[in-house]
Each structure stands twice: as C-alpha cells, then as structure tokens.
mmCIF file of C-alpha atoms and ligand atoms in Angstrom:
data_model
loop_
_atom_site.group_PDB
_atom_site.id
_atom_site.type_symbol
_atom_site.label_atom_id
_atom_site.label_comp_id
_atom_site.label_asym_id
_atom_site.label_seq_id
_atom_site.Cartn_x
_atom_site.Cartn_y
_atom_site.Cartn_z
ATOM 1 C CA MET A 1 -63.794 4.085 162.096
ATOM 2 C CA SER A 2 -62.723 2.023 165.111
ATOM 3 C CA VAL A 3 -65.184 1.169 167.866
ATOM 4 C CA ILE A 4 -63.659 1.621 171.328
ATOM 5 C CA ILE A 5 -65.675 0.477 174.341
ATOM 6 C CA LEU A 6 -64.968 1.114 178.020
ATOM 7 C CA GLY A 7 -66.444 -1.682 180.157
ATOM 8 C CA ILE A 8 -67.198 -1.306 183.863
ATOM 9 C CA GLU A 9 -67.929 -4.143 186.294
ATOM 10 C CA SER A 10 -68.858 -3.710 189.977
ATOM 11 C CA SER A 11 -71.452 -6.399 190.702
ATOM 12 C CA CYS A 12 -69.798 -7.994 193.730
ATOM 13 C CA ASP A 13 -66.362 -7.474 195.277
ATOM 14 C CA ASP A 14 -64.163 -6.733 192.245
ATOM 15 C CA THR A 15 -63.954 -3.250 190.769
ATOM 16 C CA SER A 16 -62.924 -3.605 187.154
ATOM 17 C CA ALA A 17 -62.568 -1.509 184.004
ATOM 18 C CA ALA A 18 -61.491 -2.678 180.550
ATOM 19 C CA VAL A 19 -61.025 -1.227 177.092
ATOM 20 C CA ILE A 20 -61.846 -3.148 173.913
ATOM 21 C CA LYS A 21 -61.097 -1.823 170.422
ATOM 22 C CA ASP A 22 -62.823 -3.536 167.497
ATOM 23 C CA GLY A 23 -63.172 -6.709 169.572
ATOM 24 C CA TYR A 24 -59.527 -6.738 170.713
ATOM 25 C CA LEU A 25 -58.707 -6.313 174.386
ATOM 26 C CA LEU A 26 -56.415 -3.362 175.142
ATOM 27 C CA SER A 27 -56.627 -3.421 178.948
ATOM 28 C CA ASN A 28 -58.423 -5.184 181.785
ATOM 29 C CA VAL A 29 -57.770 -3.780 185.259
ATOM 30 C CA VAL A 30 -59.244 -5.579 188.276
ATOM 31 C CA SER A 31 -59.033 -4.370 191.862
ATOM 32 C CA SER A 32 -60.103 -7.129 194.279
ATOM 33 C CA GLN A 33 -61.254 -6.316 197.782
ATOM 34 C CA ALA A 34 -59.230 -8.104 200.467
ATOM 35 C CA VAL A 35 -61.362 -6.481 203.188
ATOM 36 C CA HIS A 36 -63.891 -9.374 203.110
ATOM 37 C CA GLU A 37 -61.429 -12.168 203.927
ATOM 38 C CA ALA A 38 -61.686 -11.554 207.665
ATOM 39 C CA TYR A 39 -65.473 -12.088 207.524
ATOM 40 C CA GLY A 40 -65.510 -15.338 205.512
ATOM 41 C CA GLY A 41 -67.783 -13.812 202.865
ATOM 42 C CA VAL A 42 -68.565 -10.578 201.051
ATOM 43 C CA VAL A 43 -69.967 -7.811 203.306
ATOM 44 C CA PRO A 44 -72.219 -5.740 200.983
ATOM 45 C CA GLU A 45 -71.738 -2.356 202.662
ATOM 46 C CA LEU A 46 -67.946 -2.741 202.722
ATOM 47 C CA ALA A 47 -67.997 -3.823 199.070
ATOM 48 C CA SER A 48 -69.972 -0.749 198.061
ATOM 49 C CA ARG A 49 -67.599 1.573 199.915
ATOM 50 C CA ALA A 50 -64.533 -0.073 198.391
ATOM 51 C CA HIS A 51 -66.029 0.283 194.883
ATOM 52 C CA GLN A 52 -66.452 4.007 195.523
ATOM 53 C CA GLN A 53 -62.793 4.292 196.451
ATOM 54 C CA ASN A 54 -61.590 2.167 193.544
ATOM 55 C CA ILE A 55 -63.723 3.115 190.569
ATOM 56 C CA VAL A 56 -61.962 6.317 189.487
ATOM 57 C CA PRO A 57 -58.369 4.992 189.789
ATOM 58 C CA VAL A 58 -59.345 1.697 188.104
ATOM 59 C CA VAL A 59 -60.939 3.445 185.102
ATOM 60 C CA HIS A 60 -57.990 5.837 184.882
ATOM 61 C CA GLU A 61 -55.559 2.894 184.886
ATOM 62 C CA ALA A 62 -57.567 0.986 182.240
ATOM 63 C CA LEU A 63 -57.535 3.960 179.856
ATOM 64 C CA LYS A 64 -53.840 4.586 180.509
ATOM 65 C CA LYS A 65 -52.874 0.943 179.906
ATOM 66 C CA ALA A 66 -54.944 0.894 176.724
ATOM 67 C CA GLY A 67 -53.284 4.088 175.488
ATOM 68 C CA VAL A 68 -56.725 5.552 174.847
ATOM 69 C CA THR A 69 -58.078 8.963 175.860
ATOM 70 C CA LYS A 70 -61.620 9.286 177.134
ATOM 71 C CA GLU A 71 -62.472 11.446 174.121
ATOM 72 C CA GLU A 72 -61.691 8.478 171.840
ATOM 73 C CA LEU A 73 -64.316 6.214 173.491
ATOM 74 C CA SER A 74 -67.330 5.193 171.382
ATOM 75 C CA ALA A 75 -69.495 4.090 174.340
ATOM 76 C CA VAL A 76 -69.462 3.023 177.995
ATOM 77 C CA ALA A 77 -70.793 -0.456 178.846
ATOM 78 C CA PHE A 78 -71.623 -1.370 182.437
ATOM 79 C CA THR A 79 -72.918 -4.303 184.465
ATOM 80 C CA ARG A 80 -76.548 -3.607 185.229
ATOM 81 C CA GLY A 81 -77.043 -6.806 187.262
ATOM 82 C CA PRO A 82 -77.412 -9.303 188.776
ATOM 83 C CA GLY A 83 -75.330 -8.570 191.855
ATOM 84 C CA LEU A 84 -75.255 -6.663 195.125
ATOM 85 C CA MET A 85 -77.313 -3.497 194.772
ATOM 86 C CA GLY A 86 -74.888 -1.259 196.676
ATOM 87 C CA SER A 87 -72.002 -2.503 194.527
ATOM 88 C CA LEU A 88 -73.872 -2.281 191.229
ATOM 89 C CA LEU A 89 -75.000 1.288 191.907
ATOM 90 C CA VAL A 90 -71.401 2.515 192.059
ATOM 91 C CA GLY A 91 -70.527 1.171 188.588
ATOM 92 C CA VAL A 92 -73.891 2.050 187.057
ATOM 93 C CA SER A 93 -73.840 5.629 188.364
ATOM 94 C CA PHE A 94 -70.233 6.153 187.354
ATOM 95 C CA ALA A 95 -70.826 4.759 183.855
ATOM 96 C CA LYS A 96 -73.909 6.881 183.291
ATOM 97 C CA GLY A 97 -72.186 10.062 184.483
ATOM 98 C CA PHE A 98 -69.062 9.341 182.451
ATOM 99 C CA ALA A 99 -70.978 8.567 179.249
ATOM 100 C CA ARG A 100 -73.220 11.608 179.682
ATOM 101 C CA SER A 101 -70.254 13.936 180.264
ATOM 102 C CA LEU A 102 -68.632 12.636 177.066
ATOM 103 C CA ASP A 103 -71.951 12.666 175.191
ATOM 104 C CA ILE A 104 -71.532 9.049 174.045
ATOM 105 C CA PRO A 105 -73.965 6.096 174.255
ATOM 106 C CA MET A 106 -74.284 3.919 177.355
ATOM 107 C CA ILE A 107 -74.852 0.171 177.105
ATOM 108 C CA ASP A 108 -76.273 -2.029 179.873
ATOM 109 C CA VAL A 109 -74.903 -5.550 180.196
ATOM 110 C CA ASN A 110 -76.253 -8.583 182.021
ATOM 111 C CA HIS A 111 -73.333 -9.958 184.067
ATOM 112 C CA LEU A 112 -74.241 -13.571 183.210
ATOM 113 C CA THR A 113 -74.350 -12.815 179.480
ATOM 114 C CA GLY A 114 -70.919 -11.236 179.922
ATOM 115 C CA HIS A 115 -69.491 -14.476 181.329
ATOM 116 C CA VAL A 116 -70.777 -16.408 178.284
ATOM 117 C CA LEU A 117 -69.565 -13.823 175.752
ATOM 118 C CA ALA A 118 -66.061 -13.632 177.262
ATOM 119 C CA HIS A 119 -65.318 -16.345 174.693
ATOM 120 C CA PHE A 120 -65.472 -13.678 171.981
ATOM 121 C CA ILE A 121 -62.731 -11.437 173.403
ATOM 122 C CA LYS A 122 -59.816 -11.305 170.989
ATOM 123 C CA ALA A 123 -56.210 -10.608 171.960
ATOM 124 C CA GLU A 124 -53.477 -9.356 169.636
ATOM 125 C CA GLY A 125 -51.106 -12.135 168.534
ATOM 126 C CA GLU A 126 -53.295 -14.992 169.819
ATOM 127 C CA GLU A 127 -55.236 -17.751 168.063
ATOM 128 C CA ASN A 128 -58.606 -16.235 169.087
ATOM 129 C CA LYS A 129 -60.617 -19.408 168.590
ATOM 130 C CA GLN A 130 -64.301 -18.578 169.039
ATOM 131 C CA PRO A 131 -67.373 -20.789 169.384
ATOM 132 C CA GLU A 132 -69.827 -20.939 166.515
ATOM 133 C CA TYR A 133 -73.564 -20.484 167.128
ATOM 134 C CA PRO A 134 -75.428 -22.390 168.346
ATOM 135 C CA PHE A 135 -73.218 -23.555 171.198
ATOM 136 C CA LEU A 136 -73.779 -24.798 174.729
ATOM 137 C CA CYS A 137 -72.262 -22.974 177.684
ATOM 138 C CA LEU A 138 -71.956 -24.406 181.173
ATOM 139 C CA LEU A 139 -72.130 -21.349 183.416
ATOM 140 C CA VAL A 140 -70.879 -22.252 186.877
ATOM 141 C CA SER A 141 -70.236 -19.775 189.650
ATOM 142 C CA GLY A 142 -70.948 -19.050 193.297
ATOM 143 C CA GLY A 143 -74.538 -18.153 192.428
ATOM 144 C CA ASN A 144 -75.326 -20.083 189.233
ATOM 145 C CA SER A 145 -75.101 -23.533 187.672
ATOM 146 C CA GLN A 146 -76.762 -23.418 184.295
ATOM 147 C CA ILE A 147 -76.606 -25.064 180.910
ATOM 148 C CA ILE A 148 -77.261 -22.367 178.333
ATOM 149 C CA LEU A 149 -78.101 -22.756 174.663
ATOM 150 C CA VAL A 150 -76.442 -19.766 173.005
ATOM 151 C CA LYS A 151 -78.169 -19.094 169.681
ATOM 152 C CA SER A 152 -76.597 -15.687 169.145
ATOM 153 C CA TYR A 153 -74.975 -13.006 171.267
ATOM 154 C CA ASN A 154 -78.417 -11.704 172.282
ATOM 155 C CA ASP A 155 -80.466 -14.893 172.179
ATOM 156 C CA MET A 156 -79.762 -17.376 174.960
ATOM 157 C CA GLU A 157 -81.981 -20.051 176.477
ATOM 158 C CA ILE A 158 -81.452 -21.733 179.839
ATOM 159 C CA LEU A 159 -81.878 -25.472 179.271
ATOM 160 C CA GLY A 160 -81.223 -26.477 182.857
ATOM 161 C CA GLN A 161 -80.196 -24.914 186.139
ATOM 162 C CA THR A 162 -79.753 -25.684 189.794
ATOM 163 C CA ILE A 163 -82.894 -26.088 191.839
ATOM 164 C CA ASP A 164 -81.057 -25.305 195.083
ATOM 165 C CA ASP A 165 -77.349 -24.531 195.669
ATOM 166 C CA ALA A 166 -74.927 -23.543 192.915
ATOM 167 C CA ALA A 167 -71.817 -25.675 192.331
ATOM 168 C CA GLY A 168 -69.454 -22.996 193.701
ATOM 169 C CA GLU A 169 -71.651 -22.453 196.731
ATOM 170 C CA ALA A 170 -71.594 -26.191 197.536
ATOM 171 C CA ILE A 171 -67.797 -26.322 197.220
ATOM 172 C CA ASP A 172 -67.430 -23.203 199.389
ATOM 173 C CA LYS A 173 -69.744 -24.613 202.071
ATOM 174 C CA CYS A 174 -67.968 -28.005 202.183
ATOM 175 C CA SER A 175 -64.652 -26.226 202.415
ATOM 176 C CA LYS A 176 -65.988 -24.146 205.304
ATOM 177 C CA VAL A 177 -67.055 -27.331 207.110
ATOM 178 C CA MET A 178 -63.466 -28.545 206.715
ATOM 179 C CA GLY A 179 -62.229 -25.318 208.311
ATOM 180 C CA LEU A 180 -60.420 -24.172 205.180
ATOM 181 C CA GLY A 181 -60.339 -20.494 204.131
ATOM 182 C CA TYR A 182 -62.681 -18.377 202.001
ATOM 183 C CA PRO A 183 -63.462 -18.696 199.151
ATOM 184 C CA GLY A 184 -63.086 -22.457 199.295
ATOM 185 C CA GLY A 185 -63.045 -23.131 195.529
ATOM 186 C CA PRO A 186 -59.389 -22.292 194.828
ATOM 187 C CA ILE A 187 -58.259 -24.023 198.065
ATOM 188 C CA ILE A 188 -60.151 -27.237 197.240
ATOM 189 C CA ASP A 189 -58.715 -27.087 193.704
ATOM 190 C CA LYS A 190 -55.143 -26.848 195.021
ATOM 191 C CA LEU A 191 -55.586 -29.657 197.567
ATOM 192 C CA ALA A 192 -57.401 -31.873 195.057
ATOM 193 C CA ARG A 193 -54.378 -31.920 192.745
ATOM 194 C CA GLN A 194 -52.519 -33.996 195.380
ATOM 195 C CA GLY A 195 -55.401 -36.286 196.390
ATOM 196 C CA ASN A 196 -57.210 -39.411 195.231
ATOM 197 C CA PRO A 197 -60.552 -38.533 193.579
ATOM 198 C CA LYS A 198 -61.843 -42.065 194.208
ATOM 199 C CA ALA A 199 -61.016 -42.141 197.935
ATOM 200 C CA TYR A 200 -64.551 -41.275 199.070
ATOM 201 C CA THR A 201 -68.009 -41.423 197.536
ATOM 202 C CA PHE A 202 -70.635 -38.758 198.154
ATOM 203 C CA SER A 203 -74.245 -38.826 197.058
ATOM 204 C CA LYS A 204 -75.229 -37.590 193.619
ATOM 205 C CA PRO A 205 -78.677 -36.188 192.760
ATOM 206 C CA HIS A 206 -81.256 -38.046 190.693
ATOM 207 C CA ILE A 207 -83.152 -35.301 188.958
ATOM 208 C CA ALA A 208 -84.966 -35.594 185.661
ATOM 209 C CA GLY A 209 -84.134 -33.330 182.732
ATOM 210 C CA LEU A 210 -81.192 -30.973 182.618
ATOM 211 C CA ASP A 211 -81.516 -29.355 186.047
ATOM 212 C CA TYR A 212 -78.898 -29.606 188.762
ATOM 213 C CA SER A 213 -78.996 -29.998 192.527
ATOM 214 C CA PHE A 214 -76.054 -29.659 194.912
ATOM 215 C CA SER A 215 -77.696 -29.487 198.334
ATOM 216 C CA GLY A 216 -77.729 -33.296 198.715
ATOM 217 C CA LEU A 217 -73.996 -33.489 198.081
ATOM 218 C CA LYS A 218 -73.393 -30.828 200.706
ATOM 219 C CA THR A 219 -75.443 -32.763 203.306
ATOM 220 C CA SER A 220 -73.804 -36.058 202.371
ATOM 221 C CA PHE A 221 -70.360 -34.465 202.763
ATOM 222 C CA LEU A 222 -71.295 -32.980 206.141
ATOM 223 C CA TYR A 223 -72.769 -36.229 207.574
ATOM 224 C CA SER A 224 -69.908 -38.399 206.315
ATOM 225 C CA LEU A 225 -67.391 -36.023 207.836
ATOM 226 C CA ARG A 226 -69.251 -36.005 211.144
ATOM 227 C CA ASP A 227 -69.071 -39.830 211.323
ATOM 228 C CA TRP A 228 -65.389 -39.959 210.393
ATOM 229 C CA LEU A 229 -64.524 -37.252 212.934
ATOM 230 C CA LYS A 230 -66.125 -39.352 215.702
ATOM 231 C CA GLU A 231 -63.553 -42.075 215.027
ATOM 232 C CA ASP A 232 -60.613 -39.786 214.376
ATOM 233 C CA PRO A 233 -60.752 -36.153 215.608
ATOM 234 C CA ASP A 234 -57.869 -35.322 213.235
ATOM 235 C CA PHE A 235 -59.582 -36.943 210.242
ATOM 236 C CA ILE A 236 -59.679 -33.746 208.191
ATOM 237 C CA GLU A 237 -56.017 -32.980 208.756
ATOM 238 C CA HIS A 238 -55.029 -36.560 207.869
ATOM 239 C CA HIS A 239 -57.220 -36.833 204.769
ATOM 240 C CA LYS A 240 -57.829 -33.347 203.432
ATOM 241 C CA VAL A 241 -56.257 -33.886 200.029
ATOM 242 C CA ASP A 242 -58.371 -37.000 199.407
ATOM 243 C CA LEU A 243 -61.506 -35.263 200.734
ATOM 244 C CA ALA A 244 -60.900 -32.298 198.411
ATOM 245 C CA ALA A 245 -60.177 -34.532 195.404
ATOM 246 C CA SER A 246 -63.280 -36.681 196.007
ATOM 247 C CA LEU A 247 -65.507 -33.646 196.546
ATOM 248 C CA GLU A 248 -64.203 -31.977 193.387
ATOM 249 C CA ALA A 249 -64.610 -35.181 191.353
ATOM 250 C CA THR A 250 -68.233 -35.530 192.512
ATOM 251 C CA VAL A 251 -69.064 -31.925 191.549
ATOM 252 C CA VAL A 252 -67.383 -32.340 188.149
ATOM 253 C CA ASP A 253 -69.236 -35.628 187.518
ATOM 254 C CA ILE A 254 -72.589 -34.048 188.355
ATOM 255 C CA LEU A 255 -71.884 -31.078 186.060
ATOM 256 C CA MET A 256 -70.592 -33.147 183.144
ATOM 257 C CA ASP A 257 -73.322 -35.828 183.290
ATOM 258 C CA LYS A 258 -76.012 -33.244 182.505
ATOM 259 C CA LEU A 259 -73.851 -31.385 180.010
ATOM 260 C CA ARG A 260 -73.303 -34.632 178.051
ATOM 261 C CA LYS A 261 -77.044 -35.211 178.139
ATOM 262 C CA ALA A 262 -77.695 -31.699 176.773
ATOM 263 C CA ALA A 263 -75.060 -32.088 174.049
ATOM 264 C CA LYS A 264 -76.692 -35.342 172.943
ATOM 265 C CA GLU A 265 -80.251 -34.032 173.105
ATOM 266 C CA TYR A 266 -79.471 -30.846 171.146
ATOM 267 C CA LYS A 267 -76.866 -32.498 168.889
ATOM 268 C CA ILE A 268 -74.309 -29.793 169.628
ATOM 269 C CA LYS A 269 -70.564 -30.313 169.859
ATOM 270 C CA GLU A 270 -69.495 -26.684 170.362
ATOM 271 C CA ILE A 271 -69.262 -26.575 174.158
ATOM 272 C CA ALA A 272 -68.013 -23.751 176.366
ATOM 273 C CA VAL A 273 -67.601 -23.247 180.095
ATOM 274 C CA ALA A 274 -67.703 -19.952 182.002
ATOM 275 C CA GLY A 275 -67.963 -18.427 185.489
ATOM 276 C CA GLY A 276 -65.848 -18.598 188.644
ATOM 277 C CA VAL A 277 -65.884 -22.402 188.943
ATOM 278 C CA SER A 278 -64.563 -22.716 185.364
ATOM 279 C CA ALA A 279 -61.169 -21.898 186.934
ATOM 280 C CA ASN A 280 -61.272 -25.355 188.515
ATOM 281 C CA ASN A 281 -58.554 -27.600 187.131
ATOM 282 C CA GLY A 282 -60.559 -30.804 187.558
ATOM 283 C CA LEU A 283 -63.405 -29.326 185.507
ATOM 284 C CA ARG A 284 -61.041 -27.952 182.865
ATOM 285 C CA ASN A 285 -59.365 -31.364 182.555
ATOM 286 C CA SER A 286 -62.738 -33.042 182.231
ATOM 287 C CA PHE A 287 -63.631 -30.674 179.372
ATOM 288 C CA ARG A 288 -60.413 -31.648 177.570
ATOM 289 C CA GLU A 289 -61.164 -35.359 178.123
ATOM 290 C CA HIS A 290 -64.699 -34.896 176.762
ATOM 291 C CA ALA A 291 -63.281 -33.116 173.707
ATOM 292 C CA GLU A 292 -61.154 -36.150 173.003
ATOM 293 C CA LYS A 293 -63.744 -38.803 173.819
ATOM 294 C CA TYR A 294 -66.852 -37.224 172.269
ATOM 295 C CA GLY A 295 -65.322 -35.045 169.546
ATOM 296 C CA TRP A 296 -66.434 -31.856 171.291
ATOM 297 C CA ASN A 297 -64.953 -28.542 170.232
ATOM 298 C CA VAL A 298 -64.393 -27.080 173.708
ATOM 299 C CA PHE A 299 -63.877 -23.485 174.818
ATOM 300 C CA ILE A 300 -62.199 -23.007 178.172
ATOM 301 C CA PRO A 301 -61.691 -19.374 179.253
ATOM 302 C CA LYS A 302 -58.404 -17.805 180.272
ATOM 303 C CA PHE A 303 -58.115 -17.727 184.071
ATOM 304 C CA SER A 304 -58.456 -13.924 183.999
ATOM 305 C CA TYR A 305 -61.935 -14.238 182.464
ATOM 306 C CA THR A 306 -63.229 -16.815 184.958
ATOM 307 C CA THR A 307 -63.461 -14.326 187.823
ATOM 308 C CA ASP A 308 -65.420 -11.103 187.606
ATOM 309 C CA ASN A 309 -63.824 -8.774 185.065
ATOM 310 C CA ALA A 310 -64.793 -5.831 182.885
ATOM 311 C CA ALA A 311 -63.320 -7.334 179.690
ATOM 312 C CA MET A 312 -66.420 -9.532 179.369
ATOM 313 C CA ILE A 313 -68.642 -6.482 179.922
ATOM 314 C CA ALA A 314 -66.725 -4.519 177.283
ATOM 315 C CA ILE A 315 -66.992 -7.310 174.663
ATOM 316 C CA THR A 316 -70.740 -7.618 175.280
ATOM 317 C CA GLY A 317 -70.945 -3.830 174.989
ATOM 318 C CA TYR A 318 -69.017 -4.017 171.728
ATOM 319 C CA LEU A 319 -71.427 -6.573 170.236
ATOM 320 C CA LYS A 320 -74.440 -4.517 171.354
ATOM 321 C CA TYR A 321 -72.806 -1.348 169.991
ATOM 322 C CA LEU A 322 -72.616 -2.878 166.507
ATOM 323 C CA ASP A 323 -76.412 -3.303 166.695
ATOM 324 C CA LYS A 324 -76.852 0.199 168.185
ATOM 325 C CA ASP A 325 -78.453 -1.450 171.216
ATOM 326 C CA PHE A 326 -78.013 1.439 173.678
ATOM 327 C CA CYS A 327 -79.819 2.225 176.924
ATOM 328 C CA SER A 328 -81.222 5.394 178.413
ATOM 329 C CA ILE A 329 -79.913 7.225 181.469
ATOM 330 C CA ASP A 330 -82.957 6.362 183.586
ATOM 331 C CA LEU A 331 -82.347 2.593 183.383
ATOM 332 C CA PRO A 332 -82.085 1.212 186.955
ATOM 333 C CA ALA A 333 -79.633 -1.406 188.240
ATOM 334 C CA TYR A 334 -81.186 -4.764 189.103
ATOM 335 C CA SER A 335 -79.955 -7.120 191.789
ATOM 336 C CA ARG A 336 -81.797 -10.224 190.564
ATOM 337 C CA VAL A 337 -82.289 -11.190 186.977
ATOM 338 C CA THR A 338 -81.934 -14.161 184.720
ATOM 339 C CA LEU A 339 -80.468 -14.218 181.213
HETATM 340 O O1 KG4 B 401 -68.333 -16.156 189.081
HETATM 341 P P1 KG4 B 401 -67.810 -15.922 190.436
HETATM 342 O O2 KG4 B 401 -66.498 -15.206 190.554
HETATM 343 O O3 KG4 B 401 -68.837 -15.087 191.283
HETATM 344 C C1 KG4 B 401 -69.939 -15.497 191.998
HETATM 345 O O4 KG4 B 401 -70.858 -16.104 191.433
HETATM 346 O O5 KG4 B 401 -69.952 -15.183 193.220
HETATM 347 O O6 KG4 B 401 -67.693 -17.341 191.158
HETATM 348 C C2 KG4 B 401 -67.184 -17.490 192.436
HETATM 349 C C3 KG4 B 401 -67.187 -18.977 192.774
HETATM 350 C C4 KG4 B 401 -66.899 -19.248 194.231
HETATM 351 O O7 KG4 B 401 -67.816 -20.195 194.701
HETATM 352 C C5 KG4 B 401 -65.488 -19.825 194.202
HETATM 353 O O8 KG4 B 401 -65.203 -20.701 195.254
HETATM 354 C C6 KG4 B 401 -65.500 -20.543 192.866
HETATM 355 O O9 KG4 B 401 -66.184 -19.653 192.002
HETATM 356 N N1 KG4 B 401 -64.140 -20.817 192.376
HETATM 357 C C7 KG4 B 401 -63.651 -22.066 192.212
HETATM 358 C C8 KG4 B 401 -62.317 -21.911 191.772
HETATM 359 N N2 KG4 B 401 -62.050 -20.564 191.672
HETATM 360 C C9 KG4 B 401 -63.184 -19.920 192.054
HETATM 361 N N3 KG4 B 401 -64.223 -23.262 192.396
HETATM 362 C C10 KG4 B 401 -63.462 -24.328 192.136
HETATM 363 N N4 KG4 B 401 -62.168 -24.275 191.742
HETATM 364 C C11 KG4 B 401 -61.568 -23.092 191.537
HETATM 365 N N5 KG4 B 401 -60.298 -23.035 191.123
#
C-alpha cells in the first residue's frame, strides 16, 4: 500500500504544506509573508497571525494540487522546531488536530534535519540523484552554518559550526550597512553577478578545527566601508557590484575552506549543501568547481528547497514513517534545538 505524507512547515515566515507519496513529491505550496518587508526583519507576532490566516488554505491547496483526499493520508509530519515559538505553535497545533481527527499518526520533524534530507525528495520524470551515506552536508542559513556528517537519515553529527554569526546573517547585516533591502542575501547575489570578486579584500577568520566565524568579516566590511565613505560619500553607489561580489567571494571562500578540510579529514567525496544560503549562485558555482577539481559528487538543491518549505518536512516524515517513528499528541514545540 502507498504511503502518503502531509508535511507542514511554519517555523518562521513561510506557511507551507506538501504531499509526498512513496518518496515522490505531489505538491509543495508555500505562502510567504510580505508583511515583514516594511520592518526589515521578521516580526514574530505578525508571523504567527499570518500563519493562522494561511494554514487552512495552504493545506487545502496542497491536497488539491496533489489530487489526494485527507482520508488517503497515512500520517501528518510537522516542524517541531527550531524556529519562532508563535509561528511553530500554529503548524504544530494544526498538525496535531488534523492527524487526531483523521486518526492517523503524527510525526515531529527537526527543521534542520529537513533541510539536509531535502536531497531525498524524488520528482516524477527526473533523474533523482541522491547522496549515499555517509555524506557531508554544508547547512547554511540565516541562523546556521554547520558542517554535518550524515550517517543515516536519523544519525547526524555536527563536525563544525559557527561560533558567532551565521553566514546568511553576516551577508544580511553587510547588505543592511550598504542600505540595500531585506533580506540581503538574494540582493547581494544579484549584484555580485555583475561585479569583480577580487576588487576588495576583507578579513577571514583563523579558527582551528572545523568551526566557522563570520563576525570578523562583518566588522571588517563595516570599517572598510566607513573609511571609503569618508573619501567618497557616494562610494557604495559607485562600487556596489564590486562590494557585493567581493563580500560574496569572501563568504564562499570561508565556507569552502572548512568544507574541503572536513572532506579530507573524513575521506568523504559525497558532499551536499542545504539551507537558505545554498540558493547563492557563487556558492553553487564553487560546489561545481570543487566537484571538478576534487572529484566530489555534489548535491545542490533545487531553488524551491533552499528556502523554508514543507516538502523537506514531508520527506523526513516519510522516512520516519517507514520506521514507525511517530510522536504523541503531548509533544511540545521547541524554539531552540540542535540536530
Ligand atoms: O534557511 P533560511 O531560509 O532561514 C533562516 O535561517 O532564517 O535562510 C535565510 C537566509 C537569509 O540570511 C538570506 O539572506 C539567505 O538565506 N539567502 C541568500 C540567498 N537567498 C537567501 N544568501 C545568499 N544568496 C542568496 N541567493
């Protein structure tokens, strides 16, 4: 009999529902919240309210697109955390109520695990290349920069992580200093495509092991900009493509230096990337170059899986379902948690 999983994601500012049947994606509906743009960042209370408005129509749309009735569902998987508590509670409560009313199992999913396991989502008519265990995954987002050793779908070890800012956070902050919009990542990416990545040099961290640090880069960017602006008040306007390209290149170098080190240390050539920053074209290109130069077998997610989405929650739910790894109705949401 087929296994059909409804996935629900509401950890931050995207309300999403997806349906996966036997590992194949049938639908993935995402409703993003434009309300935060005016504030330059996500406002938790507004996010929670928007999730409440969106959750029912988004789930309805996901089932409709998938051509699946709620009675056909095998289980409901939901993001338990990490994320904003007010946002998480909407998805968690909805999922629990929905599963209970249908008398089917509920499955809790760690959002970070979901990002990593998005590489196992299959789509009809596609190549569906999947990493083999053990593989390394660079998880880079607004809140995380980690190198993860993935031994199986439910056994992951963090080999290194940021000791201060995450890569996405550093990019967003530098972009804010330049007076660009929010979030800065996609804007920097677009500008960087037209600029010279070697135009400027910013400081890189010297940290032992496989950990990252991005706060020094942020300070170096800020101080350099301050000096240049003293000489030319229109410096940013005149040089923004080169600034973006150089900033992006520095972040990519920092990320890839440690990833190469991890690949060498653990003798692994199956290498994946995940999370919001994995949408970055400079980083994606660097992965392709590393594949060529070092014989890596690289896994770069579709753009739709780089941002928050329920497809990754549904695939994780599917894998847990096969092991009958269900949760009980009294399981709370958690705002902070590691893998
Ligand atoms: O995983 P994600 O959607 O959620 C959070 O962790 O919040 O990641 C969001 C981060 C933001 O910092 C955003 O600026 C960054 O991912 N991002 C990008 C790009 N698209 C999103 N950074 C660089 N280039 C991009 N194209």
